Tab-separated table of C-alpha atoms in Angstrom:
chain	number	residue	atom	x	y	z
N	230	MET	CA	86.998	101.611	92.585
N	231	SER	CA	89.197	100.870	89.555
N	232	GLU	CA	86.320	99.417	87.506
N	233	ASN	CA	84.561	102.788	87.610
N	234	LEU	CA	87.559	104.385	85.896
N	235	VAL	CA	87.441	102.031	82.917
N	236	LYS	CA	85.309	103.815	80.319
N	237	GLN	CA	86.198	101.738	77.253
N	238	PRO	CA	85.632	98.018	76.585
N	239	ILE	CA	88.238	95.491	77.727
N	240	ILE	CA	89.131	92.920	75.073
N	241	TRP	CA	91.040	89.811	76.188
N	242	VAL	CA	93.325	88.450	73.453
N	243	GLU	CA	94.653	84.923	73.958
N	244	THR	CA	94.916	83.275	70.526
N	245	ASN	CA	97.156	83.780	67.498
N	246	GLU	CA	94.112	84.290	65.283
N	247	HIS	CA	92.596	87.011	67.471
N	248	LEU	CA	95.934	88.825	67.733
N	249	GLU	CA	96.329	88.771	63.944
N	250	GLN	CA	92.802	90.131	63.533
N	251	ILE	CA	93.232	93.099	65.863
N	252	CYS	CA	96.697	93.885	64.509
N	253	GLY	CA	95.168	94.123	61.063
N	254	HIS	CA	92.698	96.630	62.509
N	255	TRP	CA	95.520	98.644	64.101
N	256	GLN	CA	97.374	99.063	60.822
N	257	SER	CA	95.065	101.980	60.031
N	258	LYS	CA	95.657	103.691	63.386
N	259	SER	CA	97.973	106.670	63.781
N	260	MET	CA	98.650	106.165	67.513
N	261	LEU	CA	98.550	103.317	70.040
N	262	ALA	CA	99.253	103.367	73.778
N	263	PHE	CA	101.330	100.455	75.089
N	264	ASP	CA	102.152	99.107	78.525
N	265	THR	CA	103.556	95.820	79.795
N	266	GLU	CA	103.255	93.818	82.983
N	267	PHE	CA	106.054	91.389	83.777
N	268	MET	CA	107.883	89.462	86.486
N	269	ARG	CA	111.648	89.318	87.037
N	270	SER	CA	112.341	88.837	90.750
N	271	ASN	CA	114.336	85.638	90.176
N	272	THR	CA	115.426	86.065	86.554
N	273	TYR	CA	117.807	88.214	84.539
N	274	TYR	CA	115.312	88.715	81.741
N	275	PRO	CA	111.785	90.011	82.316
N	276	ILE	CA	109.018	87.423	81.877
N	277	ALA	CA	106.131	89.028	80.023
N	278	GLY	CA	102.838	88.541	81.841
N	279	LEU	CA	100.593	90.905	79.875
N	280	ILE	CA	100.776	93.352	76.971
N	281	GLN	CA	98.230	96.175	77.071
N	282	VAL	CA	97.257	98.288	74.065
N	283	ASN	CA	94.724	101.097	73.723
N	284	ASP	CA	93.752	102.452	70.303
N	285	GLY	CA	91.581	105.309	71.554
N	286	GLU	CA	88.449	103.146	71.519
N	287	LYS	CA	89.167	99.902	73.354
N	288	ASN	CA	91.575	98.351	75.839
N	289	TYR	CA	93.234	95.203	74.511
N	290	LEU	CA	94.898	92.856	76.991
N	291	ILE	CA	97.198	90.444	75.165
N	292	ASP	CA	98.139	87.197	76.895
N	293	PRO	CA	101.767	86.281	76.058
N	294	THR	CA	101.477	83.009	77.977
N	295	THR	CA	99.124	81.461	75.386
N	296	ILE	CA	100.076	83.213	72.136
N	297	ASP	CA	103.119	81.885	70.282
N	298	ASP	CA	102.970	83.863	67.020
N	299	PHE	CA	103.711	87.518	67.689
N	300	TYR	CA	104.675	88.515	64.152
N	301	PRO	CA	101.480	90.569	63.593
N	302	LEU	CA	102.233	92.529	66.784
N	303	ILE	CA	105.892	92.890	65.813
N	304	ASP	CA	104.741	94.442	62.516
N	305	ILE	CA	102.746	96.997	64.509
N	306	ILE	CA	105.631	97.740	66.883
N	307	ASP	CA	107.960	98.166	63.894
N	308	ASN	CA	105.543	100.318	61.854
N	309	GLU	CA	107.009	103.823	61.607
N	310	ASP	CA	103.645	105.307	60.617
N	311	ILE	CA	102.088	104.446	63.985
N	312	VAL	CA	103.093	106.426	67.074
N	313	LYS	CA	103.705	104.102	70.033
N	314	VAL	CA	103.018	105.834	73.349
N	315	LEU	CA	104.697	104.563	76.529
N	316	HIS	CA	105.569	106.023	79.910
N	317	SER	CA	109.084	105.712	81.354
N	318	CYS	CA	109.658	103.019	78.800
N	319	SER	CA	113.074	101.516	79.646
N	320	GLU	CA	111.600	98.347	81.189
N	321	ASP	CA	108.972	98.071	78.455
N	322	LEU	CA	111.795	98.138	75.896
N	323	GLU	CA	113.368	95.174	77.685
N	324	VAL	CA	110.101	93.256	77.429
N	325	PHE	CA	109.747	94.067	73.722
N	326	HIS	CA	113.328	93.020	73.037
N	327	TYR	CA	113.463	89.817	75.051
N	328	ALA	CA	109.893	88.633	74.454
N	329	PHE	CA	109.469	89.661	70.810
N	330	GLY	CA	113.003	90.323	69.552
N	331	CYS	CA	112.213	93.887	68.472
N	332	LEU	CA	112.185	97.496	69.632
N	333	PRO	CA	109.459	100.006	68.728
N	334	ASN	CA	109.819	102.609	66.006
N	335	ASN	CA	108.339	106.101	66.380
N	336	ILE	CA	107.709	106.306	70.127
N	337	ILE	CA	106.542	109.055	72.443
N	338	ASP	CA	107.462	108.708	76.107
N	339	THR	CA	104.946	110.672	78.170
N	340	GLN	CA	107.411	111.050	81.046
N	341	ILE	CA	109.625	113.056	78.693
N	342	ALA	CA	106.561	114.914	77.408
N	343	GLY	CA	105.641	115.888	80.959
N	344	ALA	CA	109.104	117.334	81.522
N	345	VAL	CA	108.996	119.283	78.261
N	346	LEU	CA	105.648	120.748	79.326
N	347	GLY	CA	107.164	121.871	82.635
N	348	LEU	CA	105.237	119.376	84.767
N	349	GLY	CA	108.326	118.026	86.507
N	350	TYR	CA	111.259	115.744	85.780
N	351	SER	CA	110.879	111.956	85.938
N	352	VAL	CA	107.245	112.222	87.077
N	353	GLY	CA	105.525	108.879	87.654
N	354	TYR	CA	102.570	107.862	85.524
N	355	ALA	CA	99.896	108.163	88.215
N	356	ASN	CA	101.167	111.581	89.277
N	357	LEU	CA	101.244	112.827	85.685
N	358	VAL	CA	97.685	111.620	85.077
N	359	ARG	CA	96.647	113.464	88.233
N	360	LEU	CA	98.380	116.656	87.093
N	361	VAL	CA	97.043	116.590	83.525
N	362	LEU	CA	93.703	114.770	83.713
N	363	ASN	CA	92.837	115.378	87.385
N	364	ILE	CA	92.205	111.669	87.960
N	365	ASP	CA	93.573	109.493	90.766
N	366	LEU	CA	94.589	106.081	89.506
N	367	PRO	CA	94.756	103.028	91.800
N	368	LYS	CA	98.080	101.434	92.706
N	369	SER	CA	96.709	98.277	94.306
N	370	GLU	CA	98.017	95.820	91.694
N	371	THR	CA	101.476	97.292	91.137
N	372	ARG	CA	103.259	94.266	92.630
N	373	SER	CA	100.748	91.526	91.940
N	374	ASN	CA	101.488	88.262	90.137
N	375	TRP	CA	100.970	88.887	86.422
N	376	LEU	CA	101.790	85.306	85.460
N	377	GLN	CA	98.872	83.786	87.363
N	378	ARG	CA	95.847	82.684	85.385
N	379	PRO	CA	93.145	83.655	85.476
N	380	LEU	CA	93.954	87.253	86.320
N	381	SER	CA	91.653	88.810	88.886
N	382	GLN	CA	89.060	91.394	87.938
N	383	SER	CA	91.101	93.947	89.843
N	384	GLN	CA	94.171	93.122	87.750
N	385	LEU	CA	92.210	93.355	84.506
N	386	HIS	CA	90.820	96.767	85.396
N	387	TYR	CA	94.207	98.004	86.596
N	388	ALA	CA	95.849	96.872	83.343
N	389	ALA	CA	93.142	98.490	81.207
N	390	ILE	CA	93.286	101.771	83.105
N	391	ASP	CA	97.023	102.036	82.473
N	392	VAL	CA	96.644	102.246	78.698
N	393	GLU	CA	93.243	103.908	78.514
N	394	TYR	CA	94.494	106.973	80.364
N	395	LEU	CA	97.911	106.774	78.740
N	396	PHE	CA	96.237	107.327	75.369
N	397	LYS	CA	94.312	110.297	76.769
N	398	LEU	CA	97.450	111.657	78.405
N	399	ALA	CA	99.371	111.383	75.137
N	400	SER	CA	96.588	113.067	73.146
N	401	TYR	CA	96.656	116.055	75.502
N	402	THR	CA	100.433	116.380	75.742
N	403	ILE	CA	100.986	116.023	71.985
N	404	GLU	CA	98.445	118.767	71.339
N	405	GLN	CA	100.135	121.032	73.887
N	406	MET	CA	103.609	120.325	72.531
N	407	ALA	CA	102.567	120.898	68.938
N	408	SER	CA	101.291	124.347	69.827
N	409	SER	CA	104.540	125.180	71.644
N	410	LYS	CA	106.741	123.674	68.892
N	411	ARG	CA	108.360	121.272	71.363
N	412	LEU	CA	107.052	118.015	69.973
N	413	GLU	CA	110.348	117.489	68.156
N	414	TRP	CA	112.175	117.661	71.507
N	415	VAL	CA	110.120	114.769	72.839
N	416	GLN	CA	110.440	112.772	69.638
N	417	GLN	CA	114.237	113.139	69.657
N	418	ASP	CA	114.589	112.202	73.324
N	419	SER	CA	112.166	109.284	73.004
N	420	ARG	CA	114.043	108.026	69.955
N	421	ALA	CA	117.301	108.286	71.897
N	422	LEU	CA	115.917	105.915	74.551
N	423	VAL	CA	115.506	103.246	71.891
N	424	GLN	CA	118.853	103.998	70.238
N	425	ASN	CA	120.675	103.757	73.573
N	426	PHE	CA	119.016	100.497	74.594
N	427	PHE	CA	121.764	98.232	73.282
N	428	VAL	CA	124.482	100.527	74.617
N	429	ASN	CA	123.021	100.288	78.110
N	430	GLN	CA	122.734	96.495	77.821
N	431	ASP	CA	126.311	95.995	76.579
N	432	PRO	CA	128.229	93.560	78.871
N	433	ASP	CA	131.428	95.458	78.020
N	434	ARG	CA	130.015	98.464	79.877
N	435	SER	CA	128.805	96.561	82.916
N	436	HIS	CA	131.818	97.691	84.988
N	437	LEU	CA	130.424	101.223	84.888
N	438	ARG	CA	127.860	100.120	87.479
N	439	PHE	CA	130.638	100.252	90.090
N	440	LYS	CA	130.689	103.749	91.575
N	441	SER	CA	134.159	103.293	93.098
N	442	ALA	CA	135.803	101.987	89.920
N	443	TRP	CA	137.749	105.254	89.627
N	444	LYS	CA	139.891	104.083	92.563
N	445	LEU	CA	141.328	101.209	90.545
N	446	SER	CA	144.639	101.217	88.730
N	447	PRO	CA	144.523	100.514	84.964
N	448	ARG	CA	145.388	96.842	85.554
N	449	GLN	CA	142.834	96.492	88.350
N	450	LEU	CA	140.268	98.192	86.127
N	451	ALA	CA	141.055	95.714	83.350
N	452	SER	CA	140.320	92.918	85.839
N	453	LEU	CA	137.027	94.522	86.820
N	454	ILE	CA	136.033	94.918	83.155
N	455	GLN	CA	136.758	91.262	82.422
N	456	LEU	CA	135.101	89.989	85.603
N	457	SER	CA	132.017	92.153	85.071
N	458	ARG	CA	131.682	90.968	81.484
N	459	TRP	CA	131.992	87.339	82.627
N	460	ARG	CA	129.349	87.828	85.333
N	461	GLU	CA	126.971	89.538	82.903
N	462	ASP	CA	127.375	86.809	80.297
N	463	LEU	CA	126.843	84.079	82.900
N	464	ALA	CA	123.776	85.821	84.371
N	465	GLN	CA	122.277	86.026	80.881
N	466	GLU	CA	123.128	82.414	80.116
N	467	LYS	CA	121.576	81.141	83.352
N	468	ASN	CA	118.817	83.798	83.322
N	469	VAL	CA	119.361	84.797	86.944
N	470	PRO	CA	119.977	88.210	88.552
N	471	ARG	CA	123.648	89.207	88.256
N	472	ASN	CA	124.110	89.417	92.034
N	473	ARG	CA	122.988	85.786	92.207
N	474	ILE	CA	126.220	84.956	90.372
N	475	VAL	CA	128.632	87.122	92.379
N	476	LYS	CA	127.861	90.185	94.471
N	477	GLU	CA	129.337	93.478	93.338
N	478	SER	CA	131.363	93.887	96.526
N	479	ALA	CA	133.114	90.553	95.898
N	480	LEU	CA	133.763	91.363	92.247
N	481	PHE	CA	135.314	94.707	93.189
N	482	SER	CA	137.552	93.069	95.827
N	483	LEU	CA	138.686	90.461	93.312
N	484	ALA	CA	139.698	93.198	90.897
N	485	GLN	CA	141.563	95.064	93.637
N	486	GLN	CA	143.455	92.147	95.164
N	487	VAL	CA	143.960	89.844	92.156
N	488	PRO	CA	144.037	86.380	93.826
N	489	THR	CA	146.314	83.782	92.244
N	490	HIS	CA	144.807	80.529	93.508
N	491	VAL	CA	141.299	79.143	93.987
N	492	SER	CA	141.984	78.553	97.681
N	493	GLN	CA	142.254	82.328	98.183
N	494	LEU	CA	138.676	82.882	97.021
N	495	LYS	CA	137.258	81.555	100.292
N	496	GLY	CA	138.162	84.814	101.990
N	497	TYR	CA	135.887	86.942	99.804
N	498	GLU	CA	132.529	87.921	101.256
N	499	GLY	CA	129.850	87.320	98.654
N	500	LEU	CA	131.544	84.289	97.079
N	501	ASN	CA	129.858	81.124	98.329
N	502	GLU	CA	131.297	77.629	98.290
N	503	ARG	CA	129.173	76.458	95.370
N	504	MET	CA	130.269	79.395	93.216
N	505	ILE	CA	133.920	78.749	94.069
N	506	ARG	CA	133.581	75.052	93.178
N	507	SER	CA	131.840	75.703	89.872
N	508	ASN	CA	133.572	78.900	88.731
N	509	GLY	CA	136.624	79.442	90.939
N	510	SER	CA	139.066	78.275	88.284
N	511	LYS	CA	137.418	80.561	85.718
N	512	ILE	CA	137.745	83.570	88.036
N	513	ILE	CA	141.435	82.871	88.639
N	514	LYS	CA	141.973	82.419	84.901
N	515	ILE	CA	140.369	85.803	84.185
N	516	VAL	CA	142.427	87.784	86.703
N	517	SER	CA	145.614	85.892	85.779
N	518	ALA	CA	145.186	86.725	82.095
N	519	VAL	CA	144.992	90.431	82.926
N	520	LYS	CA	148.504	90.254	84.403
N	521	ASN	CA	149.846	89.563	80.923
N	522	ILE	CA	148.199	92.527	79.188
N	523	PRO	CA	150.883	94.995	77.970
N	524	GLU	CA	150.827	98.371	79.739
N	525	GLN	CA	149.933	100.237	76.548
N	526	GLU	CA	146.816	98.076	76.066
N	527	LEU	CA	145.373	98.661	79.530
N	528	PRO	CA	142.295	100.870	79.884
N	529	ALA	CA	142.729	104.425	81.100
N	530	ARG	CA	141.809	105.082	84.708
N	531	LEU	CA	138.270	106.302	85.197
N	532	PRO	CA	137.927	109.975	86.181
N	533	ALA	CA	138.313	110.760	89.878
N	534	PRO	CA	135.661	112.824	91.705
N	535	LEU	CA	135.655	116.535	90.984
N	536	THR	CA	138.084	118.784	92.792
N	537	ALA	CA	136.959	121.879	94.713
N	538	GLU	CA	137.858	124.057	91.722
N	539	GLU	CA	135.942	121.770	89.376
N	540	ARG	CA	132.918	121.787	91.675
N	541	ALA	CA	132.972	125.581	91.460
N	542	LEU	CA	132.803	125.280	87.670
N	543	LEU	CA	130.000	122.735	88.065
N	544	ASP	CA	128.001	125.306	90.031
N	545	ILE	CA	128.569	127.889	87.279
N	546	LEU	CA	127.328	125.454	84.636
N	547	LYS	CA	124.318	124.475	86.740
N	548	ASN	CA	123.414	128.115	87.306
N	549	LYS	CA	123.484	128.750	83.562
N	550	VAL	CA	121.225	125.746	82.979
N	551	ALA	CA	118.854	126.878	85.747
N	552	GLN	CA	118.628	130.308	84.172
N	553	ILE	CA	117.703	128.941	80.745
N	554	ALA	CA	115.392	126.284	82.204
N	555	ASP	CA	113.520	129.004	84.086
N	556	GLN	CA	113.077	130.969	80.874
N	557	LEU	CA	111.725	127.880	79.121
N	558	ASN	CA	109.657	126.743	82.133
N	559	VAL	CA	111.161	123.242	82.103
N	560	PRO	CA	113.021	121.247	84.777
N	561	ASN	CA	116.788	121.825	84.921
N	562	GLU	CA	117.414	118.086	84.499
N	563	LEU	CA	115.678	118.072	81.128
N	564	LEU	CA	118.387	120.317	79.717
N	565	ALA	CA	121.457	118.756	81.331
N	566	LYS	CA	122.179	115.832	83.619
N	567	LYS	CA	125.039	115.103	85.976
N	568	LYS	CA	126.883	113.047	83.367
N	569	ASP	CA	126.739	115.978	80.912
N	570	TYR	CA	128.395	118.388	83.332
N	571	GLU	CA	131.021	115.809	84.213
N	572	PHE	CA	131.721	115.075	80.551
N	573	LEU	CA	132.529	118.757	79.967
N	574	ILE	CA	134.663	119.075	83.092
N	575	HIS	CA	136.551	115.845	82.440
N	576	GLY	CA	137.220	117.146	78.932
N	577	LEU	CA	138.702	120.280	80.467
N	578	ARG	CA	141.005	118.067	82.554
N	579	ARG	CA	142.286	116.430	79.378
N	580	GLY	CA	142.489	119.687	77.449
N	581	ASP	CA	139.899	118.409	74.969
N	582	VAL	CA	136.497	119.944	75.736
N	583	GLN	CA	133.681	118.724	73.504
N	584	ILE	CA	129.894	118.900	73.520
N	585	PRO	CA	128.295	115.784	75.078
N	586	LEU	CA	126.624	113.447	72.615
N	587	SER	CA	123.305	114.013	74.399
N	588	PHE	CA	123.453	117.652	73.230
N	589	ALA	CA	123.647	116.680	69.552
N	590	GLY	CA	119.960	117.379	68.932
N	591	TRP	CA	117.725	120.218	70.096
N	592	ARG	CA	119.867	120.926	73.187
N	593	ARG	CA	122.888	122.079	71.170
N	594	ASP	CA	121.575	125.566	70.380
N	595	ILE	CA	119.513	125.928	73.552
N	596	ILE	CA	122.183	124.978	76.087
N	597	GLY	CA	125.065	122.982	74.589
N	598	ASN	CA	127.003	125.772	72.921
N	599	ALA	CA	126.678	128.014	75.988
N	600	LEU	CA	127.999	125.336	78.361
N	601	LEU	CA	130.828	124.511	75.955
N	602	GLU	CA	131.900	128.160	75.835
N	603	ILE	CA	131.780	128.560	79.626
N	604	THR	CA	133.873	125.427	80.116
N	605	LYS	CA	136.471	126.414	77.521
N	606	ASN	CA	136.774	129.912	78.991
N	607	GLN	CA	137.474	128.356	82.377
N	608	GLY	CA	140.512	126.651	80.909
N	609	ASN	CA	141.955	129.837	79.390
């Protein structure tokens, strides 16, 4: 039973005054564990249902549906002297940004910590707790309604467990990393998650979601970029999932075929009548404008899939990474990801091989320089 796993008191926080009081108490803390529960099945932005915090002594469950002054909590989230512990925090960052207008300073992501400790890459929270603390956590409330009030006892215990054991997990992993001098690795990678948040949310990059975009000519790609940006902006404005606006398959076909009149839009699967009536003219205007872009201002084609020769180089690079990862007892993916290999190989295509930006920190000396040398030698 989940209630048997809760060892620390559960404190329900539902007023501005109570939140201010506990945030004042947290100002003296060196570490806090955070988690969020939210809903987003029918919205673009996540709707915060609960904010959980553990300070090593108590589980605090903060109700964002009744509190309207979050500045004391924002001060805590922004405080660089307090370590904020999260697990696989990308969605939590969205909640912080859209609910509170801020992103946390000084974070530790325990999923990254688990990888650095050689416990596996992208390990889920429950599995990591099992590996490190030998405790099986319940999953019964994973998909429950976090906006309902009152929350059930099962939900309250589930929410408390998440942060109570996250704090314990962080305490253990930080101690282990400090002794192995790898804490800086986790701090750098966790910081990068926050730094890359706005890059990943940029509407101008939304066309990169399309895996077949490399097939498009520069002018077709320009259409896809403009259409994707329009869809992203409209989804944000209306606060609905982007595929509720236009499905990706329809957007890709529009970029490929470049219709010239609203009447032609009826032939596109994924474009319904209501969308054509309300936005058909806008779609035609977007693709028509791309026709007038001068050739020299069009985007470069996206890289095509690797050739057989390039895949052979990819295997060489992966083998080098596997060798070093084995020596360090960490997952291969912690050292280099698919996009890193492709960045090097695409650079070789252009005759301009450079180290990926993700290797700018601790990876440069451990793996970056070696992969750069191998790639350059392949081109000689």
